[in-house]
PDB file of C-alpha atoms in Angstrom:
ATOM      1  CA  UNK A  18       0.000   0.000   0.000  1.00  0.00           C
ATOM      2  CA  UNK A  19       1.312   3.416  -0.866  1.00  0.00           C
ATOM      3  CA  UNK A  20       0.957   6.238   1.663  1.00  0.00           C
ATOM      4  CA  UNK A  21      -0.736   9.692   0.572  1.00  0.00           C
ATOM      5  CA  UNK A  22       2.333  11.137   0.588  1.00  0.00           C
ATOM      6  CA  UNK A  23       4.039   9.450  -1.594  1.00  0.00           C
ATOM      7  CA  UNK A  24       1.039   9.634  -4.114  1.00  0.00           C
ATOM      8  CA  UNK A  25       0.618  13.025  -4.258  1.00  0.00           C
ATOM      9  CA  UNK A  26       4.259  13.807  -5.202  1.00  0.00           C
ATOM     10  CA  UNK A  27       3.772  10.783  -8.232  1.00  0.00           C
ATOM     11  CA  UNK A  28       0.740  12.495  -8.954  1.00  0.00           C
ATOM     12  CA  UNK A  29       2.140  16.158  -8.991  1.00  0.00           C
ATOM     13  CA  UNK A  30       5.666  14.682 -11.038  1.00  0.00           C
ATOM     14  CA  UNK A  31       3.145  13.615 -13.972  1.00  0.00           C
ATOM     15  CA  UNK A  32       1.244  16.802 -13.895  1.00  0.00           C
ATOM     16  CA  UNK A  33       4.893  18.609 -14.056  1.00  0.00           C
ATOM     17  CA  UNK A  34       5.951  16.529 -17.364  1.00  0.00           C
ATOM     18  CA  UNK A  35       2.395  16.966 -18.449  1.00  0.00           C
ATOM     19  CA  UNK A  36       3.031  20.486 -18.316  1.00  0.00           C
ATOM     20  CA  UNK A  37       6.515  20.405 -19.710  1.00  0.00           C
ATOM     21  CA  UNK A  38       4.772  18.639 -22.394  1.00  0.00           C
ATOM     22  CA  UNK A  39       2.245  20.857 -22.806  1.00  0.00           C
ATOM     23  CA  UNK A  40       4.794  23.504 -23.090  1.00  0.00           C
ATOM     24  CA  UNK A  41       7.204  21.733 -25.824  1.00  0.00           C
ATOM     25  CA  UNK A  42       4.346  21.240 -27.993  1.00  0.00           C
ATOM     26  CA  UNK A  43       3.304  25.216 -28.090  1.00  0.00           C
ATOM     27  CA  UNK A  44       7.132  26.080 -29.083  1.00  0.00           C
ATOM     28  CA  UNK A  45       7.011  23.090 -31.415  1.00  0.00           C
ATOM     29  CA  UNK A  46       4.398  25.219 -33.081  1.00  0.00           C
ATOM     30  CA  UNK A  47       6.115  28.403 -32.786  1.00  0.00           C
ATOM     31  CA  UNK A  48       4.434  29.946 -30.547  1.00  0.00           C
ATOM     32  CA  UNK A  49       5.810  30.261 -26.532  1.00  0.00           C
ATOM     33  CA  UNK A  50       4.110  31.024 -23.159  1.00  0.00           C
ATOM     34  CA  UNK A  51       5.172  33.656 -20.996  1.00  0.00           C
ATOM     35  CA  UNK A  52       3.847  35.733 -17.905  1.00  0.00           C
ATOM     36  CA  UNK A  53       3.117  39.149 -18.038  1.00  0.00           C
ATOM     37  CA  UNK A  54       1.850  40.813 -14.785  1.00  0.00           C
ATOM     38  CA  UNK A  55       1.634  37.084 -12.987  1.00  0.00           C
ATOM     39  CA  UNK A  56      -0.788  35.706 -16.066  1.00  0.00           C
ATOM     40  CA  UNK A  57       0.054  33.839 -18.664  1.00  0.00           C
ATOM     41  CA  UNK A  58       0.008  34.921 -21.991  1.00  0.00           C
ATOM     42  CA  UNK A  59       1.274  33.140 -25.504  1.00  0.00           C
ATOM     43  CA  UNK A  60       3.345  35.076 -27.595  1.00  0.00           C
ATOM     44  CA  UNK A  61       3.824  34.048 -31.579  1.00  0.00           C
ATOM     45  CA  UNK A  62       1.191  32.902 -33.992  1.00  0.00           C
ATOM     46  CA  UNK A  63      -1.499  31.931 -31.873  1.00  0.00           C
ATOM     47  CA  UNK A  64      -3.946  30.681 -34.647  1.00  0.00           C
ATOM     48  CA  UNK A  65      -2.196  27.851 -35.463  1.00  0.00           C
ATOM     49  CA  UNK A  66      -3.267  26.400 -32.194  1.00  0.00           C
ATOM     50  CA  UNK A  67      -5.970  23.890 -31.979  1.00  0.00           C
ATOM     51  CA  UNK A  68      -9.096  24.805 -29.883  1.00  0.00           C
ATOM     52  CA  UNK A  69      -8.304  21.343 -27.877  1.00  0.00           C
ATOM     53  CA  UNK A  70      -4.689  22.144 -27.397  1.00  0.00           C
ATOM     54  CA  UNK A  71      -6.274  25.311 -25.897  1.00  0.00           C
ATOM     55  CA  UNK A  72      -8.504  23.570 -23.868  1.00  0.00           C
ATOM     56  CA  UNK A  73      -6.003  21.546 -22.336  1.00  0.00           C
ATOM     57  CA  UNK A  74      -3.685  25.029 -21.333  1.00  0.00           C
ATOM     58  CA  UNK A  75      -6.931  26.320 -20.258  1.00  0.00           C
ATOM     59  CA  UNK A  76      -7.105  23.177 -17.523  1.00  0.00           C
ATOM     60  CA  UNK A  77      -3.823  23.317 -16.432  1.00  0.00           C
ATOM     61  CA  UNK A  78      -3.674  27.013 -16.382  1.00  0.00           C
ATOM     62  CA  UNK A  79      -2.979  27.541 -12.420  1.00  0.00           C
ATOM     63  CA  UNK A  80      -0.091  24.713 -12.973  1.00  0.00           C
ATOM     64  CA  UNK A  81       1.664  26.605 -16.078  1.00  0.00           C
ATOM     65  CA  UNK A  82       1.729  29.494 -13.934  1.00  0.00           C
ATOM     66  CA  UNK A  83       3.719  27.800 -11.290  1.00  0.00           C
ATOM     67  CA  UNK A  84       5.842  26.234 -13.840  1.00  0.00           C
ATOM     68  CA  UNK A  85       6.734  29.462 -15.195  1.00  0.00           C
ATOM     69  CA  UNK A  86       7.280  31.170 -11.930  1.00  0.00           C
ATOM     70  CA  UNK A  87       9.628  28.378 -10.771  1.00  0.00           C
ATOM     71  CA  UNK A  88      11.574  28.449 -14.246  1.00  0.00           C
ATOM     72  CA  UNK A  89      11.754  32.179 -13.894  1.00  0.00           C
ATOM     73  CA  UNK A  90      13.416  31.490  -9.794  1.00  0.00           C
ATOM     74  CA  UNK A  91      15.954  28.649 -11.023  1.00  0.00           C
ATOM     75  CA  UNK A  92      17.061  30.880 -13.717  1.00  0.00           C
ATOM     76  CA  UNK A  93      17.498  34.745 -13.624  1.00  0.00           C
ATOM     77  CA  UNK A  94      18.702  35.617 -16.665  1.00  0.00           C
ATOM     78  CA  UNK A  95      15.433  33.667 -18.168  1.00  0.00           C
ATOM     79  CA  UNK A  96      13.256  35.934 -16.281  1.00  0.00           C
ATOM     80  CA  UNK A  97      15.083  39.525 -17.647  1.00  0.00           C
ATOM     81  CA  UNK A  98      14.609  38.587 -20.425  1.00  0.00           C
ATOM     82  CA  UNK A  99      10.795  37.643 -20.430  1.00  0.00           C
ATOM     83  CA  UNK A 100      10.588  41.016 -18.983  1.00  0.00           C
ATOM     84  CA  UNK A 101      12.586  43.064 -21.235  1.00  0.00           C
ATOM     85  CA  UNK A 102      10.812  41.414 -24.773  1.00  0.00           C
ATOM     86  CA  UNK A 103      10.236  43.988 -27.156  1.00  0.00           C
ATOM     87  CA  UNK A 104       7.818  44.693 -29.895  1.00  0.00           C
ATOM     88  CA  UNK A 105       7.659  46.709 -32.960  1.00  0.00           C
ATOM     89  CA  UNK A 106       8.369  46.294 -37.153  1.00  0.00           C
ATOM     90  CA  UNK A 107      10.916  44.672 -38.639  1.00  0.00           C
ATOM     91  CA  UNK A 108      11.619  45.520 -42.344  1.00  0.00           C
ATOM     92  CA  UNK A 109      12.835  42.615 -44.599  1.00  0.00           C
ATOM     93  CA  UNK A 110      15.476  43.953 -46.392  1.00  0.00           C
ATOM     94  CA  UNK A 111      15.413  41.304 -49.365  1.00  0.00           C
ATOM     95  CA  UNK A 112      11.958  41.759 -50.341  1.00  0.00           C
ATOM     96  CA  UNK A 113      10.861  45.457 -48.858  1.00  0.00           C
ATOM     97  CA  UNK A 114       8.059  43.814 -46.957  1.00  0.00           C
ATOM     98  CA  UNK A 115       7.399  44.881 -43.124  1.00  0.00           C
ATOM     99  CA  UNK A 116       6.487  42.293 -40.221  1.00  0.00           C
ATOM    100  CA  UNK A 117       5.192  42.725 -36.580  1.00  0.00           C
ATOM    101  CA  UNK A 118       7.437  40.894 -34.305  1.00  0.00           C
ATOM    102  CA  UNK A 119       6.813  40.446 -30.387  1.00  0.00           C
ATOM    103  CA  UNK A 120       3.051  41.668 -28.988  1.00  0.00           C
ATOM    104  CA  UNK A 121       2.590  45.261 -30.249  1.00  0.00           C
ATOM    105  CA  UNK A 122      -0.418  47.184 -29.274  1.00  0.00           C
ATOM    106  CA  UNK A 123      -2.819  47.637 -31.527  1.00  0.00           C
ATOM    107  CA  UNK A 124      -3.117  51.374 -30.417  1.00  0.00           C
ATOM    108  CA  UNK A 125       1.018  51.968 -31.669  1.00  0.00           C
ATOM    109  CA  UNK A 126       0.205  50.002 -35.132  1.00  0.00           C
ATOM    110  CA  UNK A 127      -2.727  51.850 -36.531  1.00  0.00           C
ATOM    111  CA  UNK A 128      -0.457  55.430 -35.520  1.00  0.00           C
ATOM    112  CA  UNK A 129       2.189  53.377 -37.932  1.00  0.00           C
ATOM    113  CA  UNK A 130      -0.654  53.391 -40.452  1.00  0.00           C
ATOM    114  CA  UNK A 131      -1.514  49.334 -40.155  1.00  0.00           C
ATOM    115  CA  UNK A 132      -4.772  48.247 -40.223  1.00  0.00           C
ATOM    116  CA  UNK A 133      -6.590  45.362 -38.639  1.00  0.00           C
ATOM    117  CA  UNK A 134      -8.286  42.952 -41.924  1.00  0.00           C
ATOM    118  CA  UNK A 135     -10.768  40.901 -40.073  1.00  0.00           C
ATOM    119  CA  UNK A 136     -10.329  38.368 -42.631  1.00  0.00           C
ATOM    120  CA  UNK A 137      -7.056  37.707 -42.007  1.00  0.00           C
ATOM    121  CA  UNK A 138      -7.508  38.376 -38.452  1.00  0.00           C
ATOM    122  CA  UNK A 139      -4.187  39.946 -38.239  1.00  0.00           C
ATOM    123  CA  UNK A 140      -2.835  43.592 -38.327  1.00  0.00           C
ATOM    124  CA  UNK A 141      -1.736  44.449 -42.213  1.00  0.00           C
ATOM    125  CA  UNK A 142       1.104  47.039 -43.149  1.00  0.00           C
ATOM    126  CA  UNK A 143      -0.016  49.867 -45.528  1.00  0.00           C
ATOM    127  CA  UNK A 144      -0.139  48.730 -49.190  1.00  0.00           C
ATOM    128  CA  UNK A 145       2.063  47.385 -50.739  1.00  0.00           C
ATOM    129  CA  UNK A 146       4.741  46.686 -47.557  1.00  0.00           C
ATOM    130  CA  UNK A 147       2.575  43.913 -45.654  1.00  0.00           C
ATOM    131  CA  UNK A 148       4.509  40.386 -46.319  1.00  0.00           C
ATOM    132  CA  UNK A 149       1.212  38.935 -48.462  1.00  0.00           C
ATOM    133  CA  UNK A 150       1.442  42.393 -50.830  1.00  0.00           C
ATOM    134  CA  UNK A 151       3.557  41.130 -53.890  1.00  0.00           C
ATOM    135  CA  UNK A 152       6.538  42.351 -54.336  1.00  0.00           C
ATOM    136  CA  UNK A 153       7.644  45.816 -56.132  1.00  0.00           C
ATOM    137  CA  UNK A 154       8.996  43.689 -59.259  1.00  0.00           C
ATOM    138  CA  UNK A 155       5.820  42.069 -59.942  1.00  0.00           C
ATOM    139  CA  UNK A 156       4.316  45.705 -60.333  1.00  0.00           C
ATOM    140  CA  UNK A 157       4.591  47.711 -63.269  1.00  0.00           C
ATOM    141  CA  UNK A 158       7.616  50.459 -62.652  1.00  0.00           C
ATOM    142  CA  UNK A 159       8.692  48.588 -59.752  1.00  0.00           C
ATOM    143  CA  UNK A 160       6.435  49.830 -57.394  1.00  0.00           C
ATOM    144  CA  UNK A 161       6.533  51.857 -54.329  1.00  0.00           C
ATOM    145  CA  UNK A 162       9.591  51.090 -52.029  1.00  0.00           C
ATOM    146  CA  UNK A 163      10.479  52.427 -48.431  1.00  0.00           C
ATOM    147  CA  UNK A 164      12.064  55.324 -48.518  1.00  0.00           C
ATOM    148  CA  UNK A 165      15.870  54.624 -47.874  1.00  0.00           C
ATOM    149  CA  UNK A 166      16.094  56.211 -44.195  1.00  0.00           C
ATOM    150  CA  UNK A 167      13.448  54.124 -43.297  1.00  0.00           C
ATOM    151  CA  UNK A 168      15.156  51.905 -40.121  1.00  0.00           C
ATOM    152  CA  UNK A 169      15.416  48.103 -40.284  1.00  0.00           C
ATOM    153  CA  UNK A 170      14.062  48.395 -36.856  1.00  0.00           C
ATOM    154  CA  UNK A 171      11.302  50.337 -34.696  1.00  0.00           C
ATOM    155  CA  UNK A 172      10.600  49.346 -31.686  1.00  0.00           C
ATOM    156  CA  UNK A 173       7.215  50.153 -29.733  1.00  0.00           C
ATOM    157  CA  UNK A 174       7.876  52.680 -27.083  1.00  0.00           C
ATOM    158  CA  UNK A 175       7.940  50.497 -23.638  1.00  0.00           C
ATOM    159  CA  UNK A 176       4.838  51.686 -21.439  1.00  0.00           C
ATOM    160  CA  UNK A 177       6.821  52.571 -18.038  1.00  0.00           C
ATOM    161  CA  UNK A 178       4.310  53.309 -15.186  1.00  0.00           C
ATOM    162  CA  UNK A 179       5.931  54.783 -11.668  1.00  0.00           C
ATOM    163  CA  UNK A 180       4.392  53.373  -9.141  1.00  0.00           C
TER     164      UNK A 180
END
């Protein structure tokens, strides 16, 4: 006979590797949990993730959040950098196009003149710099390009509230 000890730390390994499992398979997808403000939140292309996948985070919500909190205490350098993620526009500089990388607000995109396309369901760079547009040599003349000052990087502003 096993004691009740013993079976709740067998019980609470499994629902650490199912977890760690659970975790693997989001990055296998390209996508990644993190926490922001003590919730978790999944950062990458989130539509690619199947409404039972979901439902399974959605159970073991309360034991992500510990597994992320304890990943973030065994390893510093982990956490930093979970807090210091940026966002913003990152131009291609093969084809011309423009891509959102990190979480951006939708607030700082439209002022950068993207729009939301709710067929797409994603935010869309002004004609014809989105990554979908085609590119300037399948247009007659070439087509509109960036001007040449235009940086390879911009970064969202980081919302810093005192306290």
């Amino acid at each position: 006979m096993v004691s009740q000890a013993l079976r709740d730390l067998f019980s609470r390994d499994g629902d650490t590797f199912q977890i760690s499992f659970l975790l693997k398979e989001i990055e296998d997808l390209g996508a990644h949990i993190v926490l922001a403000d003590g919730q978790p939140v999944i950062r990458g292309d989130r539509s690619i993730i199947s409404p039972d996948l979901l439902a399974r985070l959605k159970e073991g919500r309360a034991l992500i959040i510990e597994h992320l909190r304890e990943q973030a205490a065994h390893s510093p350098e982990r956490a930093e950098g979970i807090e210091q993620e940026r966002s913003g526009i990152r131009k291609d500089m093969e084809t011309g196009k423009l891509h959102v990388f990190g979480n951006p607000s939708s607030q700082w995109l439209m002022a950068q003149g993207w729009e939301w396309d709710k067929h797409r369901r994603r935010f869309m760079a002004p004609y014809p710099f989105d990554r979908e547009d085609p590119h300037p040599s399948c247009m007659i003349g070439g087509g509109p390009k960036l001007p040449d000052d235009y940086p390879e990087l911009m970064f969202e502003p980081q919302n810093v509230q005192a306290a």
